[in-house]
Short mmCIF file of C-alpha atoms in Angstrom, two decimals:
data_model
loop_
_atom_site.label_atom_id
_atom_site.label_comp_id
_atom_site.label_asym_id
_atom_site.label_seq_id
_atom_site.Cartn_x
_atom_site.Cartn_y
_atom_site.Cartn_z
CA MET A 66 -32.21 4.26 -47.13
CA GLY A 67 -34.60 5.42 -44.37
CA ILE A 68 -34.40 3.97 -40.88
CA GLU A 69 -37.44 1.71 -41.30
CA ASP A 70 -36.07 0.34 -44.58
CA LEU A 71 -32.75 -0.26 -42.85
CA ARG A 72 -34.45 -2.14 -40.01
CA ALA A 73 -36.37 -4.28 -42.47
CA SER A 74 -33.21 -4.97 -44.45
CA ILE A 75 -31.35 -6.04 -41.30
CA HIS A 76 -34.26 -8.21 -40.19
CA ARG A 77 -34.37 -9.98 -43.56
CA GLY A 78 -30.63 -10.60 -43.41
CA ASP A 79 -29.86 -8.41 -46.41
CA PHE A 80 -27.86 -5.71 -44.63
CA LYS A 81 -24.88 -7.31 -42.89
CA GLY A 82 -22.46 -4.40 -42.51
CA PRO A 83 -21.16 -2.32 -39.60
CA THR A 84 -23.63 0.22 -38.25
CA ALA A 85 -21.43 3.29 -37.65
CA GLY A 86 -22.85 6.27 -39.51
CA LEU A 87 -26.31 4.72 -39.79
CA ALA A 88 -29.38 6.00 -37.94
CA PRO A 89 -27.79 9.31 -36.83
CA GLY A 90 -28.61 10.26 -33.25
CA LEU A 91 -30.21 6.97 -32.27
CA ILE A 92 -28.72 4.88 -29.48
CA GLN A 93 -26.68 1.94 -30.73
CA ALA A 94 -25.95 -1.00 -28.44
CA ASN A 95 -23.72 -4.00 -27.88
CA LEU A 96 -25.51 -7.31 -27.41
CA ILE A 97 -24.38 -10.19 -25.18
CA ILE A 98 -26.56 -13.28 -24.80
CA LEU A 99 -25.65 -15.80 -22.09
CA PRO A 100 -27.14 -18.87 -20.46
CA LYS A 101 -28.80 -17.86 -17.17
CA GLN A 102 -26.18 -19.69 -15.09
CA TYR A 103 -23.68 -16.96 -16.00
CA ALA A 104 -26.06 -14.00 -15.74
CA TYR A 105 -25.41 -12.87 -12.16
CA ASP A 106 -21.64 -12.74 -12.54
CA PHE A 107 -21.96 -11.01 -15.90
CA LEU A 108 -24.46 -8.43 -14.66
CA LEU A 109 -22.15 -7.71 -11.74
CA PHE A 110 -19.20 -7.40 -14.14
CA CYS A 111 -21.11 -4.72 -16.05
CA VAL A 112 -22.21 -2.94 -12.85
CA ARG A 113 -18.60 -2.81 -11.66
CA ASN A 114 -17.40 -1.43 -15.02
CA PRO A 115 -20.05 1.16 -15.87
CA LYS A 116 -17.91 3.15 -18.29
CA THR A 117 -16.81 0.09 -20.24
CA CYS A 118 -20.06 -1.90 -20.03
CA PRO A 119 -22.87 0.63 -19.46
CA ILE A 120 -26.11 -1.31 -19.09
CA LEU A 121 -28.99 -0.01 -21.20
CA GLU A 122 -31.41 -2.94 -20.97
CA VAL A 123 -31.45 -6.48 -19.60
CA LEU A 124 -34.27 -8.63 -20.91
CA ASN A 125 -36.24 -11.03 -18.74
CA ASP A 126 -35.01 -14.62 -18.76
CA GLY A 127 -35.72 -16.28 -22.09
CA SER A 128 -37.14 -13.17 -23.74
CA TYR A 129 -35.84 -11.91 -27.08
CA LEU A 130 -38.17 -8.90 -27.34
CA THR A 131 -36.81 -5.54 -26.22
CA LYS A 132 -38.95 -3.25 -24.06
CA LEU A 133 -36.92 -0.12 -23.38
CA LEU A 134 -34.61 0.50 -26.31
CA ALA A 135 -37.22 -0.36 -28.90
CA HIS A 136 -40.80 -1.58 -28.88
CA LYS A 137 -40.64 -5.36 -29.17
CA SER A 138 -37.61 -5.58 -31.40
CA ASP A 139 -36.75 -9.27 -31.91
CA LEU A 140 -33.11 -9.66 -30.94
CA ARG A 141 -32.87 -12.93 -32.88
CA PHE A 142 -33.05 -10.93 -36.11
CA SER A 143 -32.49 -7.24 -35.38
CA LEU A 144 -28.70 -7.05 -35.64
CA PRO A 145 -26.83 -7.23 -38.95
CA LYS A 146 -24.29 -9.83 -37.86
CA TYR A 147 -23.92 -12.13 -34.84
CA ARG A 148 -21.11 -14.24 -33.50
CA VAL A 149 -22.00 -17.58 -31.92
CA TYR A 150 -19.18 -18.75 -29.65
CA GLN A 151 -18.37 -22.29 -28.53
CA LYS A 152 -16.49 -23.28 -25.38
CA ASP A 153 -13.13 -23.50 -27.17
CA GLY A 154 -13.42 -19.84 -28.21
CA SER A 155 -14.20 -20.61 -31.84
CA PHE A 156 -17.11 -18.79 -33.41
CA SER A 157 -19.32 -18.73 -36.46
CA GLU A 158 -21.02 -15.64 -37.86
CA HIS A 159 -24.72 -15.46 -38.72
CA SER A 160 -27.25 -12.89 -39.88
CA ASP A 161 -29.85 -14.24 -37.44
CA ILE A 162 -29.75 -16.54 -34.40
CA LYS A 163 -33.19 -18.10 -34.56
CA ASP A 164 -31.84 -21.64 -34.71
CA PHE A 165 -29.65 -21.14 -31.65
CA TRP A 166 -32.24 -19.67 -29.30
CA ARG A 167 -32.76 -21.30 -25.89
CA ASP A 168 -35.23 -20.50 -23.13
CA ASP A 169 -32.46 -20.08 -20.55
CA PHE A 170 -30.83 -17.18 -22.43
CA VAL A 171 -30.50 -13.72 -20.89
CA SER A 172 -29.85 -10.80 -23.25
CA PHE A 173 -27.83 -7.74 -22.24
CA LEU A 174 -27.70 -4.51 -24.26
CA LEU A 175 -24.78 -2.19 -23.49
CA GLY A 176 -24.11 1.35 -24.72
CA CYS A 177 -21.98 1.93 -27.84
CA SER A 178 -19.86 4.93 -28.81
CA PHE A 179 -21.33 4.98 -32.33
CA THR A 180 -24.21 6.80 -30.63
CA PHE A 181 -22.24 10.04 -30.18
CA GLU A 182 -20.55 10.10 -33.60
CA ASP A 183 -23.37 12.12 -35.15
CA ALA A 184 -22.97 14.80 -32.44
CA LEU A 185 -19.22 14.92 -33.11
CA MET A 186 -19.69 15.23 -36.86
CA LYS A 187 -22.30 17.97 -36.42
CA SER A 188 -19.61 19.86 -34.47
CA GLY A 189 -17.15 19.53 -37.34
CA ILE A 190 -15.21 16.55 -35.98
CA GLY A 191 -14.82 13.97 -38.75
CA MET A 192 -14.95 10.21 -38.26
CA ARG A 193 -12.11 8.60 -40.16
CA HIS A 194 -13.62 5.07 -40.25
CA LEU A 195 -16.68 6.56 -41.95
CA GLU A 196 -14.62 8.63 -44.38
CA GLU A 197 -12.57 5.53 -45.21
CA ARG A 198 -15.64 3.28 -45.21
CA HIS A 199 -14.37 0.54 -42.94
CA ASN A 200 -15.29 -0.87 -39.53
CA ILE A 201 -13.90 1.14 -36.60
CA PRO A 202 -10.54 -0.10 -35.24
CA MET A 203 -10.75 -1.73 -31.78
CA TYR A 204 -7.82 -2.74 -29.58
CA THR A 205 -7.40 -4.83 -26.45
CA THR A 206 -5.43 -2.74 -23.93
CA ASN A 207 -3.52 -3.49 -20.74
CA ILE A 208 -6.17 -1.69 -18.67
CA LYS A 209 -7.76 -4.22 -16.36
CA ALA A 210 -11.50 -4.13 -15.88
CA ARG A 211 -12.81 -4.89 -12.40
CA SER A 212 -13.49 -8.61 -12.07
CA ALA A 213 -16.78 -10.21 -11.03
CA GLY A 214 -17.02 -13.93 -10.33
CA ILE A 215 -15.76 -15.80 -13.41
CA PHE A 216 -15.51 -12.64 -15.53
CA LYS A 217 -12.26 -10.72 -15.93
CA ALA A 218 -10.98 -8.78 -18.92
CA GLN A 219 -8.53 -6.30 -20.30
CA THR A 220 -10.48 -3.27 -21.50
CA VAL A 221 -11.10 -2.98 -25.25
CA VAL A 222 -11.08 0.51 -26.79
CA THR A 223 -12.22 2.13 -30.01
CA MET A 224 -9.83 4.59 -31.68
CA ARG A 225 -10.68 7.74 -33.62
CA PRO A 226 -7.97 10.06 -34.99
CA ILE A 227 -8.77 13.65 -33.97
CA PRO A 228 -6.91 16.90 -34.85
CA SER A 229 -5.12 17.87 -31.64
CA SER A 230 -6.85 21.26 -31.56
CA LEU A 231 -10.25 19.51 -31.47
CA VAL A 232 -9.43 17.06 -28.66
CA PRO A 233 -10.87 19.29 -25.90
CA LYS A 234 -14.11 19.75 -27.84
CA THR A 235 -14.23 16.01 -28.50
CA TYR A 236 -13.81 15.40 -24.78
CA SER A 237 -16.60 17.77 -23.75
CA ILE A 238 -19.08 16.49 -26.35
CA THR A 239 -18.61 12.81 -25.60
CA ALA A 240 -18.61 13.40 -21.82
CA LYS A 241 -22.29 14.23 -22.25
CA TYR A 242 -22.97 10.59 -23.22
CA PRO A 243 -22.13 8.70 -20.01
CA LEU A 244 -24.13 5.64 -21.07
CA MET A 245 -22.26 5.49 -24.40
CA HIS A 246 -18.78 5.25 -22.78
CA GLY A 247 -18.61 9.02 -22.25
CA ALA A 248 -15.30 10.87 -22.47
CA PRO A 249 -12.11 9.25 -23.84
CA ILE A 250 -10.04 7.16 -21.45
CA HIS A 251 -6.74 7.87 -23.20
CA VAL A 252 -5.27 10.26 -25.75
CA GLY A 253 -2.06 10.08 -27.68
CA SER A 254 0.16 7.20 -26.53
CA PRO A 255 -1.02 3.76 -27.64
CA LEU A 256 2.00 2.05 -26.06
CA LYS A 257 1.07 3.36 -22.63
CA ILE A 258 -2.17 1.39 -22.73
CA GLY A 259 -0.54 -1.70 -24.20
CA ILE A 260 -1.28 -1.19 -27.90
CA ALA A 261 1.86 -2.19 -29.81
CA SER A 262 0.70 -1.08 -33.24
CA LEU A 263 -2.30 0.92 -34.40
CA ASP A 264 -1.94 -0.85 -37.76
CA SER A 265 -3.13 -4.14 -36.31
CA PRO A 266 -6.41 -3.71 -34.47
CA ASP A 267 -7.83 -6.72 -32.62
CA PHE A 268 -11.23 -6.07 -34.18
CA GLY A 269 -12.26 -3.93 -37.16
CA SER A 270 -9.86 -2.26 -39.59
CA PRO A 271 -7.08 0.33 -39.11
CA SER A 272 -7.80 4.04 -39.66
CA SER A 273 -5.11 6.27 -41.14
CA ILE A 274 -3.82 9.04 -38.89
CA LYS A 275 -2.90 12.34 -40.54
CA ASP A 276 -0.35 14.96 -39.54
CA GLY A 277 -1.54 16.95 -36.57
CA GLU A 278 -3.96 14.27 -35.40
CA LEU A 279 -3.85 12.29 -32.19
CA PRO A 280 -5.28 8.81 -31.64
CA VAL A 281 -8.14 9.14 -29.14
CA PHE A 282 -9.40 6.07 -27.29
CA TRP A 283 -12.80 5.29 -25.81
CA ALA A 284 -13.85 2.31 -23.68
CA CYS A 285 -15.68 -0.25 -25.82
CA GLY A 286 -18.36 -2.82 -25.05
CA VAL A 287 -16.33 -5.46 -26.86
CA SER A 288 -14.54 -5.72 -23.51
CA ALA A 289 -17.52 -7.89 -22.55
CA LEU A 290 -16.69 -10.28 -25.41
CA ASN A 291 -13.18 -10.67 -24.03
CA ALA A 292 -14.59 -11.26 -20.54
CA CYS A 293 -16.79 -14.04 -21.91
CA LEU A 294 -13.86 -15.62 -23.76
CA ASN A 295 -11.68 -15.48 -20.63
CA ALA A 296 -14.44 -17.11 -18.59
CA LYS A 297 -14.55 -20.02 -21.06
CA LEU A 298 -18.34 -20.09 -21.15
CA ASP A 299 -19.96 -23.21 -22.59
CA PHE A 300 -21.75 -21.01 -25.08
CA PHE A 301 -22.59 -17.39 -25.74
CA ILE A 302 -23.72 -15.09 -28.52
CA THR A 303 -22.71 -11.51 -29.23
CA HIS A 304 -22.94 -8.99 -32.05
CA SER A 305 -20.06 -9.09 -34.49
CA PRO A 306 -17.86 -6.15 -33.37
CA GLY A 307 -19.09 -2.94 -35.04
CA HIS A 308 -22.39 -4.55 -36.08
CA MET A 309 -24.64 -3.10 -33.43
CA PHE A 310 -28.26 -3.08 -32.33
CA ILE A 311 -29.93 0.13 -33.53
CA SER A 312 -32.52 1.32 -31.01
CA GLU A 313 -35.54 3.55 -31.48
CA LEU A 314 -34.35 6.03 -28.84
CA VAL A 315 -32.11 9.06 -28.75
CA GLU A 316 -29.55 9.36 -25.94
CA GLY A 317 -30.99 10.94 -22.82
CA SER A 318 -34.43 9.39 -23.24
CA LEU A 319 -33.70 6.35 -21.08
CA ASN A 320 -34.80 8.03 -17.86
CA GLU A 321 -36.49 6.05 -15.13
CA PHE A 322 -39.07 8.73 -14.40
CA MET B 214 -16.97 14.53 17.21
CA GLY B 215 -14.49 13.95 14.36
CA ILE B 216 -15.22 11.45 11.61
CA GLU B 217 -12.84 8.80 12.98
CA ASP B 218 -14.35 9.10 16.44
CA LEU B 219 -17.79 8.79 14.88
CA ARG B 220 -16.77 5.63 13.01
CA ALA B 221 -15.35 4.12 16.19
CA SER B 222 -18.47 5.02 18.10
CA ILE B 223 -20.70 3.40 15.47
CA HIS B 224 -18.49 0.30 15.38
CA ARG B 225 -18.67 -0.08 19.17
CA GLY B 226 -22.45 0.26 19.04
CA ASP B 227 -22.51 3.51 21.01
CA PHE B 228 -23.81 5.79 18.28
CA LYS B 229 -27.20 4.48 17.09
CA GLY B 230 -28.81 7.57 15.55
CA PRO B 231 -29.67 8.72 12.04
CA THR B 232 -26.69 9.87 9.98
CA ALA B 233 -28.06 12.97 8.20
CA GLY B 234 -25.83 15.96 8.92
CA LEU B 235 -22.88 13.79 9.92
CA ALA B 236 -19.67 13.47 7.88
CA PRO B 237 -20.41 16.45 5.57
CA GLY B 238 -19.53 15.78 1.92
CA LEU B 239 -18.90 12.06 2.29
CA ILE B 240 -21.00 9.57 0.38
CA GLN B 241 -23.67 7.89 2.51
CA ALA B 242 -25.22 4.63 1.40
CA ASN B 243 -28.17 2.31 1.87
CA LEU B 244 -27.32 -1.30 2.74
CA ILE B 245 -29.24 -4.39 1.65
CA ILE B 246 -27.94 -7.87 2.52
CA LEU B 247 -29.61 -10.86 0.87
CA PRO B 248 -29.02 -14.59 0.55
CA LYS B 249 -27.33 -15.30 -2.80
CA GLN B 250 -30.41 -17.04 -4.21
CA TYR B 251 -32.10 -13.62 -4.48
CA ALA B 252 -29.05 -11.67 -5.66
CA TYR B 253 -29.58 -11.79 -9.44
CA ASP B 254 -33.15 -10.57 -9.32
CA PHE B 255 -32.25 -7.88 -6.81
CA LEU B 256 -29.23 -6.67 -8.78
CA LEU B 257 -31.41 -6.48 -11.88
CA PHE B 258 -34.07 -4.57 -9.90
CA CYS B 259 -31.44 -1.98 -9.01
CA VAL B 260 -30.08 -1.83 -12.57
CA ARG B 261 -33.59 -1.22 -13.90
CA ASN B 262 -34.22 1.55 -11.34
CA PRO B 263 -30.96 3.50 -11.37
CA LYS B 264 -32.41 6.71 -9.94
CA THR B 265 -34.16 4.97 -7.07
CA CYS B 266 -31.54 2.27 -6.38
CA PRO B 267 -28.20 3.62 -7.68
CA ILE B 268 -25.59 0.91 -7.15
CA LEU B 269 -22.38 2.10 -5.53
CA GLU B 270 -20.81 -1.21 -4.56
CA VAL B 271 -21.73 -4.90 -4.53
CA LEU B 272 -19.51 -7.08 -2.40
CA ASN B 273 -18.32 -10.51 -3.44
CA ASP B 274 -20.43 -13.42 -2.18
CA GLY B 275 -19.99 -13.88 1.56
CA SER B 276 -17.75 -10.84 2.02
CA TYR B 277 -18.53 -8.18 4.61
CA LEU B 278 -15.50 -5.98 3.88
CA THR B 279 -16.01 -3.03 1.54
CA LYS B 280 -13.46 -2.31 -1.19
CA LEU B 281 -14.65 0.77 -3.07
CA LEU B 282 -16.59 2.98 -0.68
CA ALA B 283 -14.16 2.49 2.18
CA HIS B 284 -11.01 0.46 2.78
CA LYS B 285 -12.14 -2.78 4.41
CA SER B 286 -15.01 -1.39 6.42
CA ASP B 287 -16.75 -4.29 8.20
CA LEU B 288 -20.42 -4.07 7.24
CA ARG B 289 -21.39 -6.22 10.21
CA PHE B 290 -20.56 -3.30 12.51
CA SER B 291 -20.18 -0.12 10.46
CA LEU B 292 -23.77 1.12 10.44
CA PRO B 293 -25.47 2.63 13.49
CA LYS B 294 -28.65 0.55 13.28
CA TYR B 295 -29.74 -2.50 11.29
CA ARG B 296 -33.06 -4.16 10.68
CA VAL B 297 -33.12 -7.96 10.46
CA TYR B 298 -36.25 -9.11 8.63
CA GLN B 299 -38.00 -12.47 8.84
CA LYS B 300 -40.22 -14.02 6.18
CA ASP B 301 -43.43 -12.70 7.74
CA GLY B 302 -42.16 -9.12 7.37
CA SER B 303 -41.44 -8.71 11.08
CA PHE B 304 -38.08 -7.24 12.04
CA SER B 305 -35.79 -6.65 14.97
CA GLU B 306 -33.27 -3.80 15.24
CA HIS B 307 -29.63 -4.29 16.17
CA SER B 308 -26.47 -2.21 16.43
CA ASP B 309 -24.42 -4.97 14.78
CA ILE B 310 -25.25 -8.11 12.78
CA LYS B 311 -22.31 -10.32 13.68
CA ASP B 312 -24.52 -13.10 15.04
CA PHE B 313 -26.67 -13.20 11.89
CA TRP B 314 -23.89 -13.40 9.30
CA ARG B 315 -23.96 -16.24 6.75
CA ASP B 316 -21.50 -17.15 4.01
CA ASP B 317 -24.19 -17.00 1.33
CA PHE B 318 -24.93 -13.31 1.95
CA VAL B 319 -24.45 -10.69 -0.76
CA SER B 320 -24.21 -7.04 0.34
CA PHE B 321 -25.43 -4.15 -1.81
CA LEU B 322 -24.63 -0.48 -1.10
CA LEU B 323 -26.90 2.07 -2.81
CA GLY B 324 -26.58 5.85 -2.99
CA CYS B 325 -28.34 8.04 -0.40
CA SER B 326 -29.57 11.63 -0.70
CA PHE B 327 -27.97 12.57 2.64
CA THR B 328 -24.81 12.86 0.56
CA PHE B 329 -25.90 16.10 -1.14
CA GLU B 330 -27.35 17.82 1.92
CA ASP B 331 -24.03 19.48 2.76
CA ALA B 332 -23.86 20.98 -0.74
CA LEU B 333 -27.42 22.31 -0.37
CA MET B 334 -26.71 23.82 3.03
CA LYS B 335 -23.53 25.46 1.78
CA SER B 336 -25.73 27.14 -0.86
CA GLY B 337 -28.05 28.50 1.78
CA ILE B 338 -30.75 25.84 1.50
CA GLY B 339 -31.65 24.63 4.98
CA MET B 340 -32.51 21.04 5.89
CA ARG B 341 -35.57 21.03 8.12
CA HIS B 342 -35.02 17.51 9.55
CA LEU B 343 -31.60 18.69 10.78
CA GLU B 344 -32.97 21.95 12.17
CA GLU B 345 -35.70 20.00 13.96
CA ARG B 346 -33.31 17.19 14.93
CA HIS B 347 -35.33 14.25 13.76
CA ASN B 348 -34.96 11.51 11.13
CA ILE B 349 -35.94 12.59 7.61
CA PRO B 350 -39.55 11.85 6.62
CA MET B 351 -39.94 9.09 4.00
CA TYR B 352 -43.12 8.13 2.18
CA THR B 353 -44.21 5.22 0.02
CA THR B 354 -45.69 6.68 -3.18
CA ASN B 355 -47.88 5.34 -5.98
CA ILE B 356 -44.95 5.52 -8.44
CA LYS B 357 -44.17 2.00 -9.58
CA ALA B 358 -40.56 0.94 -9.84
CA ARG B 359 -39.67 -1.34 -12.75
CA SER B 360 -39.98 -4.97 -11.67
CA ALA B 361 -37.27 -7.61 -11.90
CA GLY B 362 -38.02 -11.25 -11.17
CA ILE B 363 -39.56 -11.49 -7.69
CA PHE B 364 -38.90 -7.83 -6.89
CA LYS B 365 -41.52 -5.14 -7.37
CA ALA B 366 -42.14 -1.98 -5.38
CA GLN B 367 -43.79 1.39 -5.12
CA THR B 368 -41.06 4.03 -5.00
CA VAL B 369 -40.22 5.50 -1.59
CA VAL B 370 -39.28 9.20 -1.43
CA THR B 371 -37.61 11.52 1.05
CA MET B 372 -39.19 14.94 1.56
CA ARG B 373 -37.48 18.25 2.28
CA PRO B 374 -39.45 21.53 2.57
CA ILE B 375 -37.79 24.16 0.35
CA PRO B 376 -38.72 27.86 -0.11
CA SER B 377 -40.34 28.03 -3.53
CA SER B 378 -37.80 30.62 -4.75
CA LEU B 379 -34.99 28.12 -4.02
CA VAL B 380 -36.53 25.13 -5.79
CA PRO B 381 -34.68 25.75 -9.10
CA LYS B 382 -31.34 26.04 -7.27
CA THR B 383 -32.17 22.89 -5.30
CA TYR B 384 -32.90 21.12 -8.56
CA SER B 385 -29.65 22.14 -10.23
CA ILE B 386 -27.46 21.30 -7.23
CA THR B 387 -28.90 17.84 -6.61
CA ALA B 388 -28.92 17.00 -10.35
CA LYS B 389 -25.13 16.96 -10.06
CA TYR B 390 -25.38 13.89 -7.79
CA PRO B 391 -26.83 11.24 -10.12
CA LEU B 392 -25.63 8.36 -7.93
CA MET B 393 -27.32 9.92 -4.88
CA HIS B 394 -30.82 10.01 -6.48
CA GLY B 395 -30.03 13.23 -8.35
CA ALA B 396 -32.74 15.81 -8.98
CA PRO B 397 -36.17 15.67 -7.29
CA ILE B 398 -38.83 13.46 -8.85
CA HIS B 399 -41.73 15.57 -7.66
CA VAL B 400 -42.43 19.01 -6.24
CA GLY B 401 -45.49 20.40 -4.55
CA SER B 402 -48.40 17.95 -4.70
CA PRO B 403 -48.08 14.97 -2.36
CA LEU B 404 -51.53 13.64 -3.35
CA LYS B 405 -50.44 13.33 -6.98
CA ILE B 406 -47.83 10.77 -5.99
CA GLY B 407 -50.11 8.95 -3.59
CA ILE B 408 -49.12 10.55 -0.29
CA ALA B 409 -52.33 11.16 1.68
CA SER B 410 -50.75 13.12 4.53
CA LEU B 411 -47.29 14.55 5.04
CA ASP B 412 -47.94 14.30 8.79
CA SER B 413 -47.70 10.52 8.70
CA PRO B 414 -44.50 9.39 6.99
CA ASP B 415 -44.00 5.67 6.45
CA PHE B 416 -40.47 5.95 7.83
CA GLY B 417 -38.78 8.67 9.88
CA SER B 418 -40.58 11.68 11.41
CA PRO B 419 -42.61 14.53 9.89
CA SER B 420 -40.95 17.87 9.09
CA SER B 421 -42.88 21.10 9.52
CA ILE B 422 -43.52 23.10 6.35
CA LYS B 423 -43.48 26.88 6.63
CA ASP B 424 -45.32 29.53 4.63
CA GLY B 425 -43.80 29.91 1.19
CA GLU B 426 -42.21 26.47 1.21
CA LEU B 427 -42.99 23.56 -1.06
CA PRO B 428 -42.52 19.88 -0.24
CA VAL B 429 -39.80 18.53 -2.52
CA PHE B 430 -39.46 14.78 -3.07
CA TRP B 431 -36.43 12.68 -3.99
CA ALA B 432 -36.29 8.97 -4.83
CA CYS B 433 -35.07 6.98 -1.82
CA GLY B 434 -33.18 3.72 -1.47
CA VAL B 435 -35.72 2.51 1.08
CA SER B 436 -37.68 1.52 -2.05
CA ALA B 437 -35.41 -1.53 -1.98
CA LEU B 438 -36.67 -2.43 1.48
CA ASN B 439 -40.24 -2.37 0.16
CA ALA B 440 -39.19 -4.53 -2.80
CA CYS B 441 -37.71 -7.09 -0.40
CA LEU B 442 -40.86 -7.09 1.75
CA ASN B 443 -43.07 -7.54 -1.32
CA ALA B 444 -40.92 -10.46 -2.48
CA LYS B 445 -41.46 -12.20 0.88
CA LEU B 446 -37.81 -13.19 1.18
CA ASP B 447 -36.98 -15.87 3.75
CA PHE B 448 -34.54 -13.47 5.35
CA PHE B 449 -32.79 -10.18 4.68
CA ILE B 450 -30.99 -7.41 6.49
CA THR B 451 -31.01 -3.67 5.81
CA HIS B 452 -30.01 -0.45 7.53
CA SER B 453 -32.70 1.08 9.68
CA PRO B 454 -34.13 3.88 7.46
CA GLY B 455 -32.04 7.03 7.90
CA HIS B 456 -29.22 5.14 9.64
CA MET B 457 -26.79 4.88 6.74
CA PHE B 458 -23.36 3.57 5.92
CA ILE B 459 -20.86 6.47 5.94
CA SER B 460 -18.17 5.96 3.31
CA GLU B 461 -14.66 7.36 3.08
CA LEU B 462 -15.30 8.92 -0.34
CA VAL B 463 -16.69 12.18 -1.63
CA GLU B 464 -19.21 12.09 -4.48
CA GLY B 465 -17.53 12.00 -7.90
CA SER B 466 -14.60 9.85 -6.74
CA LEU B 467 -16.21 6.56 -7.72
CA ASN B 468 -14.87 6.61 -11.26
CA GLU B 469 -13.88 3.40 -13.01
CA PHE B 470 -10.74 4.90 -14.56
#
């Protein structure tokens, strides 16, 4: 399926799967949509945690059309799966959010590590969640993000098993993607960052780890979801973890000048 | 004068000069203080213009004590010269802002290109404004910053004359300081970016340009001052251009993890 067919399929609500491995090389992004009353604190939370919540685009109040990451992509339809959260932390999943839209919403798009997976694979570093055809495993750690107003969170990480001999190469490749969480924040010891079992991710599905491989962890934008849950917002919308916004840009093309 | 003596002298109000060339290697920062009602739009303005207004630290509402850039530095005293602006765009200059402080103020510290001057000089690239002992020349250009809410501005630049043979080296050194405006945004043709005469800077004093040198331009945090003036804020405070906050950190030590 070509990229335009994929976009159309997502927009129609036909494609509802995770987006890792799709649209190689294009920037993928987390989406958080909040009522304006929470927007300052949330923007500051992202600014104070640039590796965990790297800001790619913030839309004007009430707008659902992207400007930077894609030309007028309609965020009410352009992700494969959304979660709509209520104040008690319960959520429902939807393939579009047209019926929920409000004029006081502010939409935030944050960098996603799926963006650098193509570069890793082109360097001979396999992605287990793609080989095993499941959503990437994500874990809530004991690493505290910096707080901002009502928002506080333990950092969420993605995990990719990497042969130990390829860890340095993995580090240097992903470090070149600072807006996509950049280099890993931990290698090797899940317990040290508060992960009791790699078999039970908080989001996504577990990846098998083979002999000679180490679990490698990257900061993940789903940390923002946890921050919103902790803040007990009246209402917010996010992508379903792993089901990202696919931009029209390649990394490095987001320059101001 | 050692750095601690310099800090004490600034705090007492004795040292009131520009800070270029002082505290070699330490991060220097622009300061903007706004009433909270303007803080979301301003924060978004900075986020949308990361090269011009790179955010180093945003203090909690009402706080004047830094956390990241220095341990509890009191922003009411820790800059050599402040400008206090009224709604009509008029301003008065002060060596401290104790008498103006309000609990609804939010303080923003943005990266400053003075930070990388020591690295340039150590590579044999001279700084004319230091040699000539005057404040760096700054110019308002025709390069539009991205707008956010009430904030819009033409980008302000600093100018340093550089021998043409050293321009590539200058580029590669300053590119390593992305939070301090990074690489130049223009070289050689002031008219192309809307500067009619290098002899008449909008802020600071002109630098002489010698045979074989090119004028090299970097984005400057004073763009934020112009954005505040354009927005006709009721009230705001900023550093006097060139009279920066001197942090306790070296560039590269601002990491989240």
